[in-house]
PDB file of C-alpha atoms and ligand atoms in Angstrom:
ATOM      1  CA  MET A   1     -85.170 -33.939  63.618  1.00 97.00           C
ATOM      2  CA  ARG A   2     -88.249 -35.107  64.441  1.00 98.00           C
ATOM      3  CA  ARG A   3     -89.661 -38.100  65.544  1.00 98.00           C
ATOM      4  CA  ILE A   4     -93.243 -39.010  65.052  1.00 98.00           C
ATOM      5  CA  ALA A   5     -95.467 -41.465  66.587  1.00 98.00           C
ATOM      6  CA  GLN A   6     -98.514 -42.848  64.424  1.00 98.00           C
ATOM      7  CA  ILE A   7    -101.021 -45.143  66.220  1.00 98.00           C
ATOM      8  CA  SER A   8    -104.300 -46.266  64.680  1.00 98.00           C
ATOM      9  CA  ASP A   9    -107.364 -48.236  64.734  1.00 98.00           C
ATOM     10  CA  LEU A  10    -107.285 -47.461  68.845  1.00 98.00           C
ATOM     11  CA  HIS A  11    -110.907 -49.233  68.975  1.00 98.00           C
ATOM     12  CA  PHE A  12    -112.578 -48.096  71.858  1.00 98.00           C
ATOM     13  CA  GLY A  13    -114.964 -50.310  73.163  1.00 97.00           C
ATOM     14  CA  ARG A  14    -112.585 -53.668  71.786  1.00 97.00           C
ATOM     15  CA  THR A  15    -109.272 -52.855  73.372  1.00 97.00           C
ATOM     16  CA  ASP A  16    -106.994 -54.990  75.487  1.00 96.00           C
ATOM     17  CA  PRO A  17    -106.122 -53.061  78.756  1.00 97.00           C
ATOM     18  CA  ALA A  18    -103.230 -54.349  78.993  1.00 97.00           C
ATOM     19  CA  VAL A  19    -102.102 -52.810  75.735  1.00 98.00           C
ATOM     20  CA  VAL A  20    -103.656 -50.330  76.054  1.00 98.00           C
ATOM     21  CA  GLU A  21    -102.009 -49.120  79.534  1.00 98.00           C
ATOM     22  CA  GLY A  22     -98.574 -50.164  77.818  1.00 98.00           C
ATOM     23  CA  LEU A  23     -99.302 -47.620  74.892  1.00 98.00           C
ATOM     24  CA  VAL A  24     -99.592 -44.644  77.052  1.00 98.00           C
ATOM     25  CA  ARG A  25     -96.723 -46.177  79.065  1.00 98.00           C
ATOM     26  CA  GLU A  26     -94.170 -46.066  75.956  1.00 98.00           C
ATOM     27  CA  LEU A  27     -95.224 -42.663  74.228  1.00 98.00           C
ATOM     28  CA  ASN A  28     -94.777 -40.514  77.733  1.00 98.00           C
ATOM     29  CA  GLU A  29     -91.624 -42.414  77.921  1.00 98.00           C
ATOM     30  CA  ASP A  30     -90.909 -42.468  74.649  1.00 98.00           C
ATOM     31  CA  ARG A  31     -92.631 -38.439  74.178  1.00 98.00           C
ATOM     32  CA  PRO A  32     -92.342 -37.911  70.321  1.00 98.00           C
ATOM     33  CA  ASP A  33     -92.233 -34.466  68.592  1.00 98.00           C
ATOM     34  CA  LEU A  34     -95.908 -35.294  67.566  1.00 98.00           C
ATOM     35  CA  ILE A  35     -98.212 -37.906  67.475  1.00 98.00           C
ATOM     36  CA  ILE A  36    -100.546 -38.815  64.815  1.00 98.00           C
ATOM     37  CA  ALA A  37    -103.667 -41.100  65.408  1.00 98.00           C
ATOM     38  CA  SER A  38    -105.231 -42.005  61.967  1.00 98.00           C
ATOM     39  CA  GLY A  39    -109.169 -43.417  63.081  1.00 98.00           C
ATOM     40  CA  ASP A  40    -111.106 -45.273  64.238  1.00 98.00           C
ATOM     41  CA  PHE A  41    -110.938 -44.370  67.592  1.00 98.00           C
ATOM     42  CA  THR A  42    -114.554 -45.902  68.485  1.00 98.00           C
ATOM     43  CA  MET A  43    -116.271 -49.608  67.007  1.00 97.00           C
ATOM     44  CA  ALA A  44    -119.353 -47.510  66.434  1.00 95.00           C
ATOM     45  CA  ALA A  45    -119.352 -44.227  67.519  1.00 96.00           C
ATOM     46  CA  ARG A  46    -120.849 -44.739  70.971  1.00 96.00           C
ATOM     47  CA  ARG A  47    -120.434 -42.310  74.119  1.00 97.00           C
ATOM     48  CA  VAL A  48    -118.895 -45.088  75.950  1.00 98.00           C
ATOM     49  CA  GLU A  49    -116.329 -45.720  73.406  1.00 98.00           C
ATOM     50  CA  TYR A  50    -115.487 -41.926  72.619  1.00 98.00           C
ATOM     51  CA  ARG A  51    -115.169 -41.399  76.884  1.00 98.00           C
ATOM     52  CA  GLU A  52    -113.051 -43.992  77.175  1.00 98.00           C
ATOM     53  CA  ALA A  53    -111.023 -42.968  73.547  1.00 98.00           C
ATOM     54  CA  GLN A  54    -110.687 -39.238  74.960  1.00 98.00           C
ATOM     55  CA  HIS A  55    -109.227 -40.163  78.109  1.00 98.00           C
ATOM     56  CA  PHE A  56    -106.959 -42.442  76.466  1.00 98.00           C
ATOM     57  CA  LEU A  57    -105.756 -39.097  74.330  1.00 98.00           C
ATOM     58  CA  ASN A  58    -105.931 -37.230  76.999  1.00 98.00           C
ATOM     59  CA  ARG A  59    -102.735 -39.381  78.944  1.00 98.00           C
ATOM     60  CA  LEU A  60    -101.172 -38.596  75.717  1.00 98.00           C
ATOM     61  CA  PRO A  61     -98.386 -36.186  75.569  1.00 98.00           C
ATOM     62  CA  LYS A  62     -99.230 -33.315  73.462  1.00 97.00           C
ATOM     63  CA  PRO A  63     -99.118 -32.417  70.562  1.00 98.00           C
ATOM     64  CA  TRP A  64    -101.295 -34.977  68.914  1.00 98.00           C
ATOM     65  CA  ILE A  65    -103.767 -34.226  65.662  1.00 98.00           C
ATOM     66  CA  ALA A  66    -106.232 -36.954  64.226  1.00 98.00           C
ATOM     67  CA  VAL A  67    -108.564 -37.894  61.936  1.00 98.00           C
ATOM     68  CA  PRO A  68    -111.813 -40.269  62.026  1.00 98.00           C
ATOM     69  CA  GLY A  69    -112.408 -43.119  60.593  1.00 98.00           C
ATOM     70  CA  ASN A  70    -115.592 -45.086  59.411  1.00 97.00           C
ATOM     71  CA  HIS A  71    -116.040 -47.067  62.346  1.00 97.00           C
ATOM     72  CA  ASP A  72    -115.969 -43.298  64.332  1.00 97.00           C
ATOM     73  CA  ILE A  73    -119.168 -42.741  62.914  1.00 95.00           C
ATOM     74  CA  SER A  74    -122.284 -44.358  64.273  1.00 89.00           C
ATOM     75  CA  PRO A  75    -123.630 -47.048  61.461  1.00 85.00           C
ATOM     76  CA  PHE A  76    -127.080 -47.831  64.212  1.00 78.00           C
ATOM     77  CA  HIS A  77    -128.526 -44.420  64.089  1.00 80.00           C
ATOM     78  CA  LEU A  78    -129.090 -43.410  60.313  1.00 78.00           C
ATOM     79  CA  MET A  79    -130.414 -39.984  61.420  1.00 78.00           C
ATOM     80  CA  GLN A  80    -127.338 -38.904  63.198  1.00 81.00           C
ATOM     81  CA  ARG A  81    -124.788 -40.522  60.399  1.00 80.00           C
ATOM     82  CA  PHE A  82    -126.484 -38.976  57.654  1.00 78.00           C
ATOM     83  CA  VAL A  83    -127.265 -35.364  59.239  1.00 83.00           C
ATOM     84  CA  ARG A  84    -124.493 -35.298  62.188  1.00 90.00           C
ATOM     85  CA  PRO A  85    -121.618 -37.758  61.552  1.00 92.00           C
ATOM     86  CA  PHE A  86    -118.587 -35.935  63.354  1.00 95.00           C
ATOM     87  CA  ALA A  87    -121.257 -34.491  65.661  1.00 95.00           C
ATOM     88  CA  ARG A  88    -119.552 -36.974  68.834  1.00 97.00           C
ATOM     89  CA  TYR A  89    -115.621 -36.633  67.241  1.00 98.00           C
ATOM     90  CA  ARG A  90    -116.303 -32.931  67.217  1.00 98.00           C
ATOM     91  CA  ARG A  91    -116.827 -33.112  71.179  1.00 98.00           C
ATOM     92  CA  PHE A  92    -114.474 -35.929  71.746  1.00 98.00           C
ATOM     93  CA  ILE A  93    -111.157 -36.266  69.898  1.00 98.00           C
ATOM     94  CA  ALA A  94    -111.144 -32.819  68.097  1.00 98.00           C
ATOM     95  CA  ALA A  95    -113.255 -30.236  66.738  1.00 98.00           C
ATOM     96  CA  ASP A  96    -111.120 -29.778  63.138  1.00 98.00           C
ATOM     97  CA  THR A  97    -111.654 -33.832  61.391  1.00 98.00           C
ATOM     98  CA  GLN A  98    -108.794 -32.684  58.215  1.00 98.00           C
ATOM     99  CA  PRO A  99    -106.275 -30.890  61.021  1.00 98.00           C
ATOM    100  CA  THR A 100    -102.959 -29.338  59.499  1.00 98.00           C
ATOM    101  CA  TYR A 101     -99.665 -29.708  61.210  1.00 98.00           C
ATOM    102  CA  GLN A 102     -96.692 -27.526  60.634  1.00 98.00           C
ATOM    103  CA  ASP A 103     -93.493 -25.983  62.651  1.00 98.00           C
ATOM    104  CA  ASP A 104     -89.697 -25.554  60.953  1.00 97.00           C
ATOM    105  CA  GLU A 105     -89.298 -29.640  59.894  1.00 98.00           C
ATOM    106  CA  ILE A 106     -92.683 -31.041  58.875  1.00 98.00           C
ATOM    107  CA  GLY A 107     -95.888 -30.178  57.308  1.00 98.00           C
ATOM    108  CA  VAL A 108     -98.472 -32.605  58.269  1.00 98.00           C
ATOM    109  CA  VAL A 109    -102.094 -32.518  55.863  1.00 98.00           C
ATOM    110  CA  CYS A 110    -104.801 -34.139  57.308  1.00 98.00           C
ATOM    111  CA  LEU A 111    -107.888 -35.956  54.499  1.00 98.00           C
ATOM    112  CA  ASN A 112    -110.870 -37.047  56.119  1.00 98.00           C
ATOM    113  CA  THR A 113    -111.414 -40.125  54.330  1.00 97.00           C
ATOM    114  CA  VAL A 114    -115.033 -41.151  55.263  1.00 96.00           C
ATOM    115  CA  ARG A 115    -117.938 -41.399  53.513  1.00 92.00           C
ATOM    116  CA  THR A 116    -121.521 -41.582  54.949  1.00 83.00           C
ATOM    117  CA  TRP A 117    -123.121 -43.095  52.524  1.00 77.00           C
ATOM    118  CA  ALA A 118    -121.586 -45.207  49.199  1.00 75.00           C
ATOM    119  CA  PRO A 119    -123.828 -46.380  45.940  1.00 73.00           C
ATOM    120  CA  GLU A 120    -123.249 -50.519  47.186  1.00 73.00           C
ATOM    121  CA  ARG A 121    -123.192 -52.145  49.701  1.00 70.00           C
ATOM    122  CA  ASP A 122    -120.165 -51.638  51.926  1.00 76.00           C
ATOM    123  CA  TRP A 123    -119.979 -48.490  53.522  1.00 77.00           C
ATOM    124  CA  SER A 124    -116.798 -48.602  55.102  1.00 87.00           C
ATOM    125  CA  GLN A 125    -114.768 -48.079  52.072  1.00 89.00           C
ATOM    126  CA  GLY A 126    -113.621 -44.862  51.563  1.00 94.00           C
ATOM    127  CA  LYS A 127    -112.498 -41.687  49.325  1.00 94.00           C
ATOM    128  CA  ILE A 128    -111.225 -38.889  48.719  1.00 96.00           C
ATOM    129  CA  HIS A 129    -113.438 -36.612  46.905  1.00 96.00           C
ATOM    130  CA  ARG A 130    -111.635 -33.610  44.014  1.00 97.00           C
ATOM    131  CA  TRP A 131    -111.969 -30.750  46.499  1.00 97.00           C
ATOM    132  CA  GLN A 132    -110.420 -32.734  49.172  1.00 97.00           C
ATOM    133  CA  ILE A 133    -107.435 -33.711  46.295  1.00 98.00           C
ATOM    134  CA  ALA A 134    -107.444 -29.447  44.829  1.00 98.00           C
ATOM    135  CA  GLY A 135    -106.919 -28.452  48.912  1.00 98.00           C
ATOM    136  CA  ALA A 136    -104.299 -30.387  49.796  1.00 98.00           C
ATOM    137  CA  GLU A 137    -102.206 -29.522  47.409  1.00 98.00           C
ATOM    138  CA  ALA A 138    -103.293 -25.692  48.315  1.00 98.00           C
ATOM    139  CA  ARG A 139    -102.280 -26.472  51.802  1.00 98.00           C
ATOM    140  CA  LEU A 140     -99.404 -27.707  50.942  1.00 97.00           C
ATOM    141  CA  ARG A 141     -98.659 -25.440  48.354  1.00 96.00           C
ATOM    142  CA  THR A 142     -98.393 -23.074  51.304  1.00 96.00           C
ATOM    143  CA  MET A 143     -95.550 -25.042  53.146  1.00 97.00           C
ATOM    144  CA  PRO A 144     -91.525 -23.838  53.088  1.00 97.00           C
ATOM    145  CA  ALA A 145     -90.352 -25.757  50.647  1.00 94.00           C
ATOM    146  CA  HIS A 146     -87.774 -27.874  53.122  1.00 95.00           C
ATOM    147  CA  LEU A 147     -90.597 -29.367  55.167  1.00 97.00           C
ATOM    148  CA  PHE A 148     -90.368 -32.205  55.272  1.00 97.00           C
ATOM    149  CA  LYS A 149     -94.283 -32.903  53.771  1.00 97.00           C
ATOM    150  CA  ILE A 150     -96.821 -35.891  55.451  1.00 98.00           C
ATOM    151  CA  VAL A 151    -100.515 -36.554  54.211  1.00 98.00           C
ATOM    152  CA  VAL A 152    -102.503 -38.848  56.556  1.00 98.00           C
ATOM    153  CA  GLY A 153    -105.639 -40.400  55.532  1.00 98.00           C
ATOM    154  CA  HIS A 154    -107.914 -43.309  57.425  1.00 98.00           C
ATOM    155  CA  HIS A 155    -108.101 -45.777  54.255  1.00 97.00           C
ATOM    156  CA  PRO A 156    -104.896 -46.561  52.333  1.00 97.00           C
ATOM    157  CA  PHE A 157    -102.851 -45.550  49.406  1.00 96.00           C
ATOM    158  CA  MET A 158    -101.316 -48.198  48.655  1.00 95.00           C
ATOM    159  CA  PRO A 159    -102.031 -52.410  48.613  1.00 94.00           C
ATOM    160  CA  PRO A 160    -100.060 -54.516  50.822  1.00 92.00           C
ATOM    161  CA  PRO A 161     -97.511 -55.925  49.114  1.00 88.00           C
ATOM    162  CA  TRP A 162     -99.287 -59.458  49.788  1.00 89.00           C
ATOM    163  CA  ASP A 163    -102.538 -57.833  48.337  1.00 91.00           C
ATOM    164  CA  GLU A 164    -102.688 -55.880  45.101  1.00 90.00           C
ATOM    165  CA  GLU A 165    -105.936 -56.122  44.614  1.00 91.00           C
ATOM    166  CA  ALA A 166    -107.444 -54.522  48.117  1.00 92.00           C
ATOM    167  CA  ARG A 167    -109.427 -51.778  48.008  1.00 93.00           C
ATOM    168  CA  LEU A 168    -107.963 -48.667  48.538  1.00 95.00           C
ATOM    169  CA  VAL A 169    -109.743 -45.442  49.639  1.00 94.00           C
ATOM    170  CA  GLY A 170    -110.943 -44.016  46.077  1.00 93.00           C
ATOM    171  CA  ARG A 171    -108.810 -41.645  43.574  1.00 95.00           C
ATOM    172  CA  ALA A 172    -105.864 -42.890  45.974  1.00 95.00           C
ATOM    173  CA  ASP A 173    -104.189 -43.113  42.013  1.00 94.00           C
ATOM    174  CA  LYS A 174    -104.951 -39.147  41.817  1.00 96.00           C
ATOM    175  CA  ALA A 175    -104.550 -38.426  45.250  1.00 96.00           C
ATOM    176  CA  LEU A 176    -100.982 -39.857  45.255  1.00 96.00           C
ATOM    177  CA  ALA A 177    -100.550 -38.285  41.481  1.00 95.00           C
ATOM    178  CA  ALA A 178    -101.187 -35.011  43.449  1.00 96.00           C
ATOM    179  CA  PHE A 179     -98.923 -35.259  46.625  1.00 96.00           C
ATOM    180  CA  ARG A 180     -96.063 -36.173  44.339  1.00 93.00           C
ATOM    181  CA  ARG A 181     -96.263 -33.176  42.704  1.00 94.00           C
ATOM    182  CA  SER A 182     -96.556 -31.573  46.190  1.00 96.00           C
ATOM    183  CA  GLY A 183     -93.217 -32.619  47.459  1.00 95.00           C
ATOM    184  CA  VAL A 184     -95.108 -35.489  49.988  1.00 96.00           C
ATOM    185  CA  GLY A 185     -92.090 -37.366  51.016  1.00 95.00           C
ATOM    186  CA  LEU A 186     -94.544 -40.128  53.559  1.00 96.00           C
ATOM    187  CA  THR A 187     -98.636 -41.153  53.478  1.00 97.00           C
ATOM    188  CA  LEU A 188    -100.271 -42.364  56.899  1.00 98.00           C
ATOM    189  CA  ALA A 189    -102.937 -44.419  56.733  1.00 98.00           C
ATOM    190  CA  GLY A 190    -104.681 -47.429  58.889  1.00 98.00           C
ATOM    191  CA  HIS A 191    -108.013 -49.273  57.753  1.00 97.00           C
ATOM    192  CA  LEU A 192    -107.091 -52.734  57.202  1.00 95.00           C
ATOM    193  CA  HIS A 193    -105.020 -53.197  60.641  1.00 95.00           C
ATOM    194  CA  ARG A 194    -102.248 -54.428  59.066  1.00 94.00           C
ATOM    195  CA  HIS A 195     -99.025 -52.940  58.711  1.00 92.00           C
ATOM    196  CA  TYR A 196     -96.544 -52.506  55.536  1.00 91.00           C
ATOM    197  CA  ALA A 197     -94.133 -50.118  53.900  1.00 91.00           C
ATOM    198  CA  ARG A 198     -94.243 -49.276  50.043  1.00 90.00           C
ATOM    199  CA  PHE A 199     -92.857 -47.226  47.290  1.00 88.00           C
ATOM    200  CA  ALA A 200     -95.809 -45.437  45.481  1.00 86.00           C
ATOM    201  CA  GLU A 201     -93.330 -45.455  42.623  1.00 74.00           C
ATOM    202  CA  ALA A 202     -93.065 -48.429  40.440  1.00 58.00           C
ATOM    203  CA  ASP A 203     -89.218 -48.538  40.413  1.00 50.00           C
ATOM    204  CA  GLY A 204     -88.571 -52.537  39.975  1.00 48.00           C
ATOM    205  CA  ALA A 205     -87.650 -52.862  43.691  1.00 49.00           C
ATOM    206  CA  GLY A 206     -89.595 -55.108  46.111  1.00 48.00           C
ATOM    207  CA  PRO A 207     -90.413 -53.768  49.956  1.00 46.00           C
ATOM    208  CA  GLU A 208     -88.001 -56.428  50.614  1.00 40.00           C
ATOM    209  CA  ARG A 209     -85.126 -55.164  48.906  1.00 40.00           C
ATOM    210  CA  VAL A 210     -85.944 -52.096  49.871  1.00 44.00           C
ATOM    211  CA  ALA A 211     -85.805 -52.226  53.790  1.00 42.00           C
ATOM    212  CA  VAL A 212     -83.248 -50.945  55.603  1.00 41.00           C
ATOM    213  CA  ASP A 213     -81.701 -52.012  58.747  1.00 44.00           C
ATOM    214  CA  ARG A 214     -83.185 -53.662  60.369  1.00 46.00           C
ATOM    215  CA  GLY A 215     -87.521 -53.727  60.448  1.00 57.00           C
ATOM    216  CA  SER A 216     -87.284 -49.696  59.021  1.00 71.00           C
ATOM    217  CA  MET A 217     -87.448 -48.353  56.063  1.00 78.00           C
ATOM    218  CA  GLN A 218     -86.977 -44.940  54.282  1.00 80.00           C
ATOM    219  CA  GLY A 219     -88.766 -42.431  52.491  1.00 82.00           C
ATOM    220  CA  GLY A 220     -88.471 -39.068  51.261  1.00 82.00           C
ATOM    221  CA  ARG A 221     -85.690 -36.933  49.033  1.00 80.00           C
ATOM    222  CA  GLY A 222     -87.695 -37.471  45.309  1.00 83.00           C
ATOM    223  CA  ARG A 223     -89.333 -41.042  46.715  1.00 88.00           C
ATOM    224  CA  LEU A 224     -92.762 -40.849  48.448  1.00 93.00           C
ATOM    225  CA  LEU A 225     -93.190 -44.242  51.247  1.00 93.00           C
ATOM    226  CA  ALA A 226     -96.681 -44.878  52.023  1.00 95.00           C
ATOM    227  CA  VAL A 227     -97.265 -46.264  55.206  1.00 95.00           C
ATOM    228  CA  GLN A 228    -100.044 -48.316  56.860  1.00 96.00           C
ATOM    229  CA  ALA A 229    -100.533 -48.893  60.731  1.00 97.00           C
ATOM    230  CA  GLY A 230    -101.648 -51.837  62.673  1.00 96.00           C
ATOM    231  CA  SER A 231    -103.878 -51.915  65.024  1.00 97.00           C
ATOM    232  CA  ALA A 232    -102.394 -49.723  68.458  1.00 98.00           C
ATOM    233  CA  THR A 233    -104.526 -51.277  70.639  1.00 97.00           C
ATOM    234  CA  SER A 234    -107.164 -52.961  69.141  1.00 96.00           C
ATOM    235  CA  THR A 235    -108.199 -57.116  69.972  1.00 94.00           C
ATOM    236  CA  ARG A 236    -110.115 -56.854  66.556  1.00 86.00           C
ATOM    237  CA  LEU A 237    -106.427 -58.385  64.339  1.00 87.00           C
ATOM    238  CA  ARG A 238    -105.863 -59.967  60.831  1.00 83.00           C
ATOM    239  CA  GLY A 239    -103.781 -62.123  60.101  1.00 77.00           C
ATOM    240  CA  ASN A 240    -101.109 -63.127  62.561  1.00 79.00           C
ATOM    241  CA  GLU A 241    -100.683 -59.810  63.511  1.00 87.00           C
ATOM    242  CA  PRO A 242     -99.604 -58.243  67.058  1.00 94.00           C
ATOM    243  CA  ASN A 243    -100.758 -54.726  68.363  1.00 97.00           C
ATOM    244  CA  ALA A 244     -98.542 -52.511  66.319  1.00 96.00           C
ATOM    245  CA  TYR A 245     -97.841 -48.730  65.928  1.00 97.00           C
ATOM    246  CA  ASN A 246     -95.118 -46.894  63.352  1.00 97.00           C
ATOM    247  CA  ARG A 247     -92.218 -44.968  65.781  1.00 97.00           C
ATOM    248  CA  ILE A 248     -91.319 -42.155  62.189  1.00 96.00           C
ATOM    249  CA  ARG A 249     -88.266 -40.108  62.685  1.00 96.00           C
ATOM    250  CA  ILE A 250     -87.243 -36.991  60.410  1.00 96.00           C
ATOM    251  CA  GLU A 251     -84.153 -35.488  59.343  1.00 94.00           C
ATOM    252  CA  ASP A 252     -82.329 -34.966  56.795  1.00 91.00           C
ATOM    253  CA  GLY A 253     -85.075 -34.625  53.938  1.00 92.00           C
ATOM    254  CA  LEU A 254     -85.644 -38.324  55.273  1.00 92.00           C
ATOM    255  CA  ALA A 255     -88.479 -40.538  56.592  1.00 93.00           C
ATOM    256  CA  THR A 256     -87.097 -43.569  58.709  1.00 93.00           C
ATOM    257  CA  VAL A 257     -90.040 -45.678  60.006  1.00 94.00           C
ATOM    258  CA  THR A 258     -89.320 -48.590  61.873  1.00 93.00           C
ATOM    259  CA  VAL A 259     -93.104 -50.447  63.669  1.00 94.00           C
ATOM    260  CA  ARG A 260     -93.191 -51.274  66.988  1.00 95.00           C
ATOM    261  CA  LEU A 261     -95.152 -54.212  68.234  1.00 95.00           C
ATOM    262  CA  TRP A 262     -96.941 -55.301  71.514  1.00 95.00           C
ATOM    263  CA  ASN A 263     -94.823 -58.669  72.384  1.00 92.00           C
ATOM    264  CA  GLY A 264     -97.413 -59.468  75.414  1.00 92.00           C
ATOM    265  CA  ARG A 265     -95.773 -57.723  78.510  1.00 93.00           C
ATOM    266  CA  HIS A 266     -93.762 -54.426  75.991  1.00 94.00           C
ATOM    267  CA  TRP A 267     -93.454 -53.173  73.244  1.00 96.00           C
ATOM    268  CA  GLN A 268     -90.636 -53.700  70.910  1.00 95.00           C
ATOM    269  CA  ASP A 269     -89.625 -52.859  67.578  1.00 92.00           C
ATOM    270  CA  ALA A 270     -90.007 -55.367  64.221  1.00 89.00           C
ATOM    271  CA  GLU A 271     -88.185 -57.347  62.328  1.00 71.00           C
ATOM    272  CA  GLN A 272     -88.927 -56.954  59.363  1.00 50.00           C
ATOM    273  CA  VAL A 273     -91.265 -53.803  58.288  1.00 45.00           C
ATOM    274  CA  SER A 274     -93.568 -56.397  55.655  1.00 45.00           C
ATOM    275  CA  PRO A 275     -94.942 -59.008  57.483  1.00 45.00           C
ATOM    276  CA  ARG A 276     -95.577 -62.185  56.015  1.00 46.00           C
ATOM    277  CA  PRO A 277     -98.836 -62.992  54.796  1.00 50.00           C
ATOM    278  CA  GLY A 278    -100.908 -64.950  58.286  1.00 46.00           C
ATOM    279  CA  ARG A 279    -104.962 -65.602  58.021  1.00 40.00           C
ATOM    280  CA  GLU A 280    -106.109 -63.530  54.896  1.00 39.00           C
ATOM    281  CA  PRO A 281    -106.826 -59.871  56.348  1.00 37.00           C
ATOM    282  CA  SER A 282    -110.543 -58.823  56.113  1.00 36.00           C
TER     283      SER A 282
HETATM  284 FE1  FE2 B   1    -110.311 -50.567  62.099  1.00 84.95          FE
HETATM  285 FE1  FE2 B   2    -111.477 -48.122  59.482  1.00 84.95          FE
END
């Protein structure tokens, strides 16, 4: 059995200090086997923000792995953005922007979905290159068949159940097909600051109908569950959603995902994994 905490969209530079302290406390008490941080550590890749993020990570139990988000490259210094976009990320967070984690029960492949430039006005959207899909497949192929396989990126692989038209990471369909071929049971992402989970395959059952146990969903055993995390510590919240992170338990080939919500004083289980749509997400 493995216990994972997925934290996302921390956004140092605009965090609630009480939530940050509460999260450090909870993760140190809970001691998961692995913490996965799915990007947007900062607001604008400023040095002071990265220092805060680094201080936060230093206080977490190990091991943890991470990917960058679109907010982790500078929107101000274009030379920096184009020439060495991930220099600060590498210095303050981790040298590898696409790490792999493996133990004798789980295998985790991380993808850097951040783009420094795009042929459109909005450069915040992410994309997966063809070479990244091939590389992920190759990494997954080298892992023993019995491992529970997980892929992590910053940008979403599946839209929220209440907004089928939401923008996904570029090549999401091709990536999901490759992940399913490779036996992946779970994808983890963030970016939208909304938590939800749904199966990648069309099975006629809406996400609500597959909810099991109060507030939990299960993926694995041939079903790929795409899981999104809300923002763990940022005050940039969407809709009516409070700060959130995901608690994931991997056991007997199944991943059970439970959302933990900040209630103003401490973290507690969400009653439903899929929140009702609040005000329009952006
Ligand atoms: Fe974000
Ligand atoms: Fe983002």
